[in-house]
N, CA and C of each residue as an Amber inpcrd file, in Angstrom:
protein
   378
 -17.8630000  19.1260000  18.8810000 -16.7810000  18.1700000  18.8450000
 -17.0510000  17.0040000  19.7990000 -18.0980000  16.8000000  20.0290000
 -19.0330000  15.9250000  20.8680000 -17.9670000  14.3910000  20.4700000
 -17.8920000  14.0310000  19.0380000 -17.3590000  12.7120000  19.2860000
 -15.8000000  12.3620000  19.4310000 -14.7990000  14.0050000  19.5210000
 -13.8080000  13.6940000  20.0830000 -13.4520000  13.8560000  21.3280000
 -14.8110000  14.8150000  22.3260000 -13.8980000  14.4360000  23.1020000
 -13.2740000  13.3480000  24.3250000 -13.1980000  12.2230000  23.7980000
 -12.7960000  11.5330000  24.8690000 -11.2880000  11.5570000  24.2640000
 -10.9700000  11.9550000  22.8630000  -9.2750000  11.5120000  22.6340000
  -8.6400000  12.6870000  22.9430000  -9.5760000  14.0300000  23.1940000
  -8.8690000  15.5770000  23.8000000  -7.6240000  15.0170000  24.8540000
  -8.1450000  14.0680000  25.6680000  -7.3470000  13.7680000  27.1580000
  -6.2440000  13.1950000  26.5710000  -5.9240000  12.3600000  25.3010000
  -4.7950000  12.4560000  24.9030000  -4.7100000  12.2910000  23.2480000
  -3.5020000  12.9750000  22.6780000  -3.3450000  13.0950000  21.4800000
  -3.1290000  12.4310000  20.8940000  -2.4900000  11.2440000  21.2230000
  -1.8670000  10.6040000  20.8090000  -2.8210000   9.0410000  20.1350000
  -4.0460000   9.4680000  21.0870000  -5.1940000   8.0890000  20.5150000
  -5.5860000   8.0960000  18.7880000  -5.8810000   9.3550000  18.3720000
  -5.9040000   8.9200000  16.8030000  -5.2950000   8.8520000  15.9160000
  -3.5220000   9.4950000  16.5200000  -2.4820000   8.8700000  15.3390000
  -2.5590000   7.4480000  16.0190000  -2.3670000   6.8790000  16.8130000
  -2.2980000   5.3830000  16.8140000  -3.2300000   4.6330000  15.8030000
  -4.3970000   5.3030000  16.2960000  -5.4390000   4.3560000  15.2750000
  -5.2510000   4.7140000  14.3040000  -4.6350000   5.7280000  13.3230000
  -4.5230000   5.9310000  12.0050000  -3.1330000   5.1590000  11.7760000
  -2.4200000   4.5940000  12.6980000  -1.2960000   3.9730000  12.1780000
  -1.7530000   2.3550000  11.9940000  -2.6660000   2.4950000  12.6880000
  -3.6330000   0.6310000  12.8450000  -4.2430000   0.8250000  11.6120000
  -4.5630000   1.7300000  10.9470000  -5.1490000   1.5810000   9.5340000
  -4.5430000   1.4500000   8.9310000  -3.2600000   2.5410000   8.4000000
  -2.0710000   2.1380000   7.4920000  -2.0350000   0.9150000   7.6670000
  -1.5340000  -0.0030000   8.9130000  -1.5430000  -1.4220000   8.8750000
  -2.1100000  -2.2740000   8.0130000  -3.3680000  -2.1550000   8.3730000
  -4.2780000  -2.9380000   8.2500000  -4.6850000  -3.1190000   6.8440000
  -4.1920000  -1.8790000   6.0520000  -4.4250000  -1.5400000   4.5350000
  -3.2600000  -2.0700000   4.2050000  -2.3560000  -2.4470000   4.1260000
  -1.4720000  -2.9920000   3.9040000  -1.6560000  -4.1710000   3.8700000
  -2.2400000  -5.0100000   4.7180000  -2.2500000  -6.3730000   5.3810000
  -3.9340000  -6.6690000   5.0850000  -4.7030000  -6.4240000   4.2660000
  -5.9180000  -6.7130000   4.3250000  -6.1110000  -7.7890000   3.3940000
  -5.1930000  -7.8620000   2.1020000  -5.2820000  -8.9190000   1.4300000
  -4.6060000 -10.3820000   1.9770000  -4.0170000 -10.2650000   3.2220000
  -3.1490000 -11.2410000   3.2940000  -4.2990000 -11.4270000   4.6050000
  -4.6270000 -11.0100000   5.1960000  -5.2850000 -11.0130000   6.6990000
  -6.4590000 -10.7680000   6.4690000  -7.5530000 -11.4640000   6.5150000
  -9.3350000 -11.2190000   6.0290000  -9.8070000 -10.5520000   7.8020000
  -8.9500000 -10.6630000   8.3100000  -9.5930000 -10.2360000  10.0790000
  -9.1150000  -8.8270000  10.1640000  -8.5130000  -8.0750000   9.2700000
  -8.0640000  -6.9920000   9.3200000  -9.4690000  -5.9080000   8.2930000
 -10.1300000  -6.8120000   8.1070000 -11.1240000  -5.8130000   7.3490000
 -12.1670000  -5.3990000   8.1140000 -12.2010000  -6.4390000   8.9690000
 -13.2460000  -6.3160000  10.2770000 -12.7430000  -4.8720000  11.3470000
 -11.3570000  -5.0140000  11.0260000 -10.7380000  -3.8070000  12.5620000
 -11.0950000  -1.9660000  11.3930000 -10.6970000  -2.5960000  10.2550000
 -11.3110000  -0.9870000   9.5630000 -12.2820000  -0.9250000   9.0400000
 -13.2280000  -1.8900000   9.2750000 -14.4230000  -1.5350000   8.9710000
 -14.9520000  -0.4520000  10.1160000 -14.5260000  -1.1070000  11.2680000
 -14.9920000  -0.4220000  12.7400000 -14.1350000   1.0340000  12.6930000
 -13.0590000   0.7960000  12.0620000 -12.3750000   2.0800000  11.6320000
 -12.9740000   3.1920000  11.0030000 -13.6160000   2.9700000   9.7030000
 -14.2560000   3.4000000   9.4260000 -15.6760000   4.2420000   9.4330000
 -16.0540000   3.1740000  10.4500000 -17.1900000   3.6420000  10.9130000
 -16.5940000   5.1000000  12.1980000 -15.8880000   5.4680000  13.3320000
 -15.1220000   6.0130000  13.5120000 -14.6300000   7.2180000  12.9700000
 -13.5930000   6.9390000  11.8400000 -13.2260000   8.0000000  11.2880000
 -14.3330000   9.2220000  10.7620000 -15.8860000   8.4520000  10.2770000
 -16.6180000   9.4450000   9.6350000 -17.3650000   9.8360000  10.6680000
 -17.6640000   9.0580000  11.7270000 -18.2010000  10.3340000  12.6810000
 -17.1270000  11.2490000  13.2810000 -15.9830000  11.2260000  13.1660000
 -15.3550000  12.0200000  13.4050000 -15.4050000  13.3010000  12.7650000
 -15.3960000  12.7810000  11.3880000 -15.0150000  14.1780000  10.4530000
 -16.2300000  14.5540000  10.6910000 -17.2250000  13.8190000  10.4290000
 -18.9100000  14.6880000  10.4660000 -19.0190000  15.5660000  11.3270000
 -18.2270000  15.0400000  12.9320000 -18.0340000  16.0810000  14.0480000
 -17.7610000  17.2390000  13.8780000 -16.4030000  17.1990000  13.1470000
 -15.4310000  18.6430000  12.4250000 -16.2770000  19.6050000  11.8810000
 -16.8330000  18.6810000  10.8380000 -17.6800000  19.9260000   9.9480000
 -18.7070000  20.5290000  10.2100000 -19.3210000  20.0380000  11.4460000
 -20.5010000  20.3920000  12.1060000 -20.0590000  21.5930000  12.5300000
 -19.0300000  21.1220000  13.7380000 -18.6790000  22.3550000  14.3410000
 -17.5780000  23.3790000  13.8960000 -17.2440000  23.0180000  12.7750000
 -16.7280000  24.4120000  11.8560000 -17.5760000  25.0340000  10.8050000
 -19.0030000  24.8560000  11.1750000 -19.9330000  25.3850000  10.4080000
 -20.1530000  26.3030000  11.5480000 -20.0610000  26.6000000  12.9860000
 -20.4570000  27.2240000  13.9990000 -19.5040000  28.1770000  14.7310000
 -18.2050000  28.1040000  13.9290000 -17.3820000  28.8150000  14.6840000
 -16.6970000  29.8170000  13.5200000 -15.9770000  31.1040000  13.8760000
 -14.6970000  31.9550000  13.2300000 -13.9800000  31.8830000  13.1220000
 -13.1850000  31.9910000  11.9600000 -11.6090000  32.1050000  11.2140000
 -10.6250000  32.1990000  12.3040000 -10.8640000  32.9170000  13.1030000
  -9.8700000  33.1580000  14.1600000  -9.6860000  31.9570000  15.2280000
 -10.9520000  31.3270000  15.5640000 -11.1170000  29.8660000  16.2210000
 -10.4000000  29.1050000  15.2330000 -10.6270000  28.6300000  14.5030000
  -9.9700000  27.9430000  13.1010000  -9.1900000  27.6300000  13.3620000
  -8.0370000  28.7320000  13.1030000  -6.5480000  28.7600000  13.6300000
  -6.2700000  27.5550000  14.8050000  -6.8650000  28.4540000  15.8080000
  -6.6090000  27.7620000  17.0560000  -6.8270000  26.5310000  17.1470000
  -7.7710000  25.8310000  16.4910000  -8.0320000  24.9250000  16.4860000
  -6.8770000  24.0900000  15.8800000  -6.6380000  24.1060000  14.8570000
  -5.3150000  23.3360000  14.0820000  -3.6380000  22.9630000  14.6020000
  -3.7390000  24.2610000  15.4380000  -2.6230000  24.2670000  16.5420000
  -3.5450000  23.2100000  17.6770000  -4.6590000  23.0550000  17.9590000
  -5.3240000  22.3870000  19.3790000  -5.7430000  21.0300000  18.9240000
  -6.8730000  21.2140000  19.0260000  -7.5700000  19.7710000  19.2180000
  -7.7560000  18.8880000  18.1700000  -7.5390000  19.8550000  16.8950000
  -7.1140000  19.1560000  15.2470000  -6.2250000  19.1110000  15.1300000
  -4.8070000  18.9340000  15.6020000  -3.5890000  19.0250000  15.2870000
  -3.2880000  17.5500000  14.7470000  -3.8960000  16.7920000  14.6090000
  -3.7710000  15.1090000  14.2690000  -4.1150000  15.5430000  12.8250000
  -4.8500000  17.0170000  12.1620000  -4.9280000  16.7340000  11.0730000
  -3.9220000  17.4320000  10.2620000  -3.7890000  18.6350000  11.1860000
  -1.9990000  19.1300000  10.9280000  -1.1800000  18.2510000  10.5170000
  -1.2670000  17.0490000  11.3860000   0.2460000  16.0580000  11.1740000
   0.0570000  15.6710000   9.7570000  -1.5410000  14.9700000  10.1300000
  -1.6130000  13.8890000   8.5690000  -1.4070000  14.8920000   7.0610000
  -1.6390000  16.1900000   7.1490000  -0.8150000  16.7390000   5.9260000
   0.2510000  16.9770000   5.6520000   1.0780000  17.2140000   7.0720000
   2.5310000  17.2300000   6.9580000   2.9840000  15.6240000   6.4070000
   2.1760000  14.4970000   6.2430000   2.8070000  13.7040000   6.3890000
   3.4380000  13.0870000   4.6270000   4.4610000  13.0130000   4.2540000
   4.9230000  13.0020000   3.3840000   5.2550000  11.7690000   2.6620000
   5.6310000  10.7040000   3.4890000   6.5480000   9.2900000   3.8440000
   5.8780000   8.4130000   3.3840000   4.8390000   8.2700000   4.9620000
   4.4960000   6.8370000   5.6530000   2.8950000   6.4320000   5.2770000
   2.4650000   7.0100000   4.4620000   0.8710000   6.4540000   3.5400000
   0.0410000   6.9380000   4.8780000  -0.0120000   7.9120000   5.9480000
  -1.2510000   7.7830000   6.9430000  -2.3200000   8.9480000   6.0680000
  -1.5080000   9.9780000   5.7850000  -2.6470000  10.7780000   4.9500000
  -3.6690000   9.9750000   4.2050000  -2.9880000   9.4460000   3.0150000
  -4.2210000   8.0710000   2.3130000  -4.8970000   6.8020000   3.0070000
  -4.1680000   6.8360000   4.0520000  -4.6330000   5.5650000   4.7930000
  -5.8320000   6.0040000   5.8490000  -6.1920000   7.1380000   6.3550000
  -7.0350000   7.7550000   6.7960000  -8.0040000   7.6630000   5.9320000
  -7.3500000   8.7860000   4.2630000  -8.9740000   9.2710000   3.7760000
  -9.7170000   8.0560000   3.1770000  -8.2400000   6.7730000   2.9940000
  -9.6780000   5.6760000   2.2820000 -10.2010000   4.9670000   3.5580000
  -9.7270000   4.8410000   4.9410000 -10.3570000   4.5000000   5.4790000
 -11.6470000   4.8950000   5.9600000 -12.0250000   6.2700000   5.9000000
 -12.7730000   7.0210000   6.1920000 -13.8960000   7.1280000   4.9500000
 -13.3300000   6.7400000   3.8680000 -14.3240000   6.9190000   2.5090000
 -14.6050000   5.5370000   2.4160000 -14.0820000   4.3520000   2.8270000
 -14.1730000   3.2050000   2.1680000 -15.1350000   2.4350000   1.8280000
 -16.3700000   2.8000000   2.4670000 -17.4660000   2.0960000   2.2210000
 -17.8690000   3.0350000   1.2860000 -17.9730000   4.1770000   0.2670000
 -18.4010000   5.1230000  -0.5050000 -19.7250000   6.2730000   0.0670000
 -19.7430000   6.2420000   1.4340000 -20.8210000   7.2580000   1.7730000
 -20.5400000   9.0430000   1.3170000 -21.1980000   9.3480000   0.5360000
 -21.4380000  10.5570000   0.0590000 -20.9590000  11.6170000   0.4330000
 -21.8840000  11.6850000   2.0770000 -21.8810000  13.0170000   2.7460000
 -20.7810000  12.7300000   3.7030000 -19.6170000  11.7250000   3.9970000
 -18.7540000  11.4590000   4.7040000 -17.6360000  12.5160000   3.7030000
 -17.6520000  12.0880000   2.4690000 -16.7560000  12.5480000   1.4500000
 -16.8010000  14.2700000   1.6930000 -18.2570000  14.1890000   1.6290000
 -18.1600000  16.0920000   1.1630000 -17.9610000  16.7470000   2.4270000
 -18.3750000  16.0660000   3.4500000 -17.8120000  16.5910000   5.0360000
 -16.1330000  16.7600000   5.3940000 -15.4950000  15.3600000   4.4730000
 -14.2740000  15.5370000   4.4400000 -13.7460000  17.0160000   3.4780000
 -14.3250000  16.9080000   2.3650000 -13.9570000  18.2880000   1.4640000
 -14.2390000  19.1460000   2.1910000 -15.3000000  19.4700000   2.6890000
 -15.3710000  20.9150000   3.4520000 -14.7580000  21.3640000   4.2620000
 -14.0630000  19.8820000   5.4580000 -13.6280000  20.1600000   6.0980000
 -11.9400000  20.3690000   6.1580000 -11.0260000  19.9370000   4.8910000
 -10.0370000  20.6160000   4.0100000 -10.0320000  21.6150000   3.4970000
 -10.8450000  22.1620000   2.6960000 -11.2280000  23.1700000   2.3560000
 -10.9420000  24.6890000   3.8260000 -11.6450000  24.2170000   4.5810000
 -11.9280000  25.0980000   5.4710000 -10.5140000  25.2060000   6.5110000
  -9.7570000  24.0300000   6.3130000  -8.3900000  24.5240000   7.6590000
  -7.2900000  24.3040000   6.3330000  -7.3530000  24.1640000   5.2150000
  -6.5200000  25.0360000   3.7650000  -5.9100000  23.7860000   4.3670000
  -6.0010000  22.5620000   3.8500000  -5.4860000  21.0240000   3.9310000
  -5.1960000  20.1870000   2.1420000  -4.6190000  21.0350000   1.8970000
  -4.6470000  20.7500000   0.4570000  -4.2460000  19.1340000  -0.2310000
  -3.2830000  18.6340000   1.0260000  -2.6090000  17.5940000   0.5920000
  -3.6900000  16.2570000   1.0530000  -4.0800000  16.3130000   2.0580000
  -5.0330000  15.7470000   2.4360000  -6.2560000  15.7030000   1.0580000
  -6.9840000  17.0230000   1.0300000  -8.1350000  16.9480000  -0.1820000
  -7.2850000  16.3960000  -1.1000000  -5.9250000  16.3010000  -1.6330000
  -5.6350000  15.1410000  -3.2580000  -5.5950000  14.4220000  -2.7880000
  -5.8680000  13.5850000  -1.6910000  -5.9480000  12.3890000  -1.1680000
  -7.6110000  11.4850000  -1.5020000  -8.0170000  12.8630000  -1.8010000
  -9.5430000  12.1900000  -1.3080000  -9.8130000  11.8980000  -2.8500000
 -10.1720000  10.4960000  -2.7670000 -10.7220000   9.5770000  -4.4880000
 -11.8910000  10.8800000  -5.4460000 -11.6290000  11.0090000  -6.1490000
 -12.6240000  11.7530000  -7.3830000 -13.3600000  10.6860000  -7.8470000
 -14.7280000  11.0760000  -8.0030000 -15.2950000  10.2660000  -8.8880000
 -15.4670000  10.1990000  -9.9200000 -15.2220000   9.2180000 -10.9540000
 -14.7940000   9.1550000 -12.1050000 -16.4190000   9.0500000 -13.1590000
């Protein structure tokens, strides 16, 4: 979990930035300087997840858990989230440039903490 932890010290750093994306996805056609802040977003979000799946390739079901209650609990939220577009506003920020193995890192890594609402989030390819 090498590239989160500097946001461990607080929780609250990647719902912010996932609320700067919702933004920004909203506001990208009207604002051309907002493609620049999720591009960098982007770049971000997928080493993040790449992080996840790395290190839930290395750990047990029983860690798992714990984890979702701990240091993934930002991904807890974004499935609880029902409302406010951050679930989709994450996974296209995180997919938006179309990298492959960002995608299937994201599937695995739904798959693996049973994130169901999140994975219908994630674009199929047609």
């Amino acid at each position: 979990m090498d590239a989160m932890c500097c946001y461990l010290s607080d929780p609250q750093i990647l719902p912010c930035l996932i609320h700067i994306a919702c933004g920004c996805q909203k506001q990208k056609f009207e604002m051309p300087l907002v493609r620049g802040i999720l591009a960098d977003l982007n770049v971000l979000f997928k080493d993040i997840i790449k992080s996840v799946s790395s290190s839930l390739k290395t750990i047990d079901e029983a860690s798992i858990t714990s984890l979702v209650t701990g240091e993934l609990q930002w991904l807890a939220n974004l499935e609880g989230d029902d409302q406010c577009g951050f679930r989709e506003a994450f996974t296209n920020c995180c997919l938006n440039d179309g990298d492959a193995e960002t995608k299937a890192c994201l599937i695995s890594v739904c798959n693996q903490l049973k994130l169901p609402k999140i994975l219908e989030s994630v674009p199929t390819d047609n």
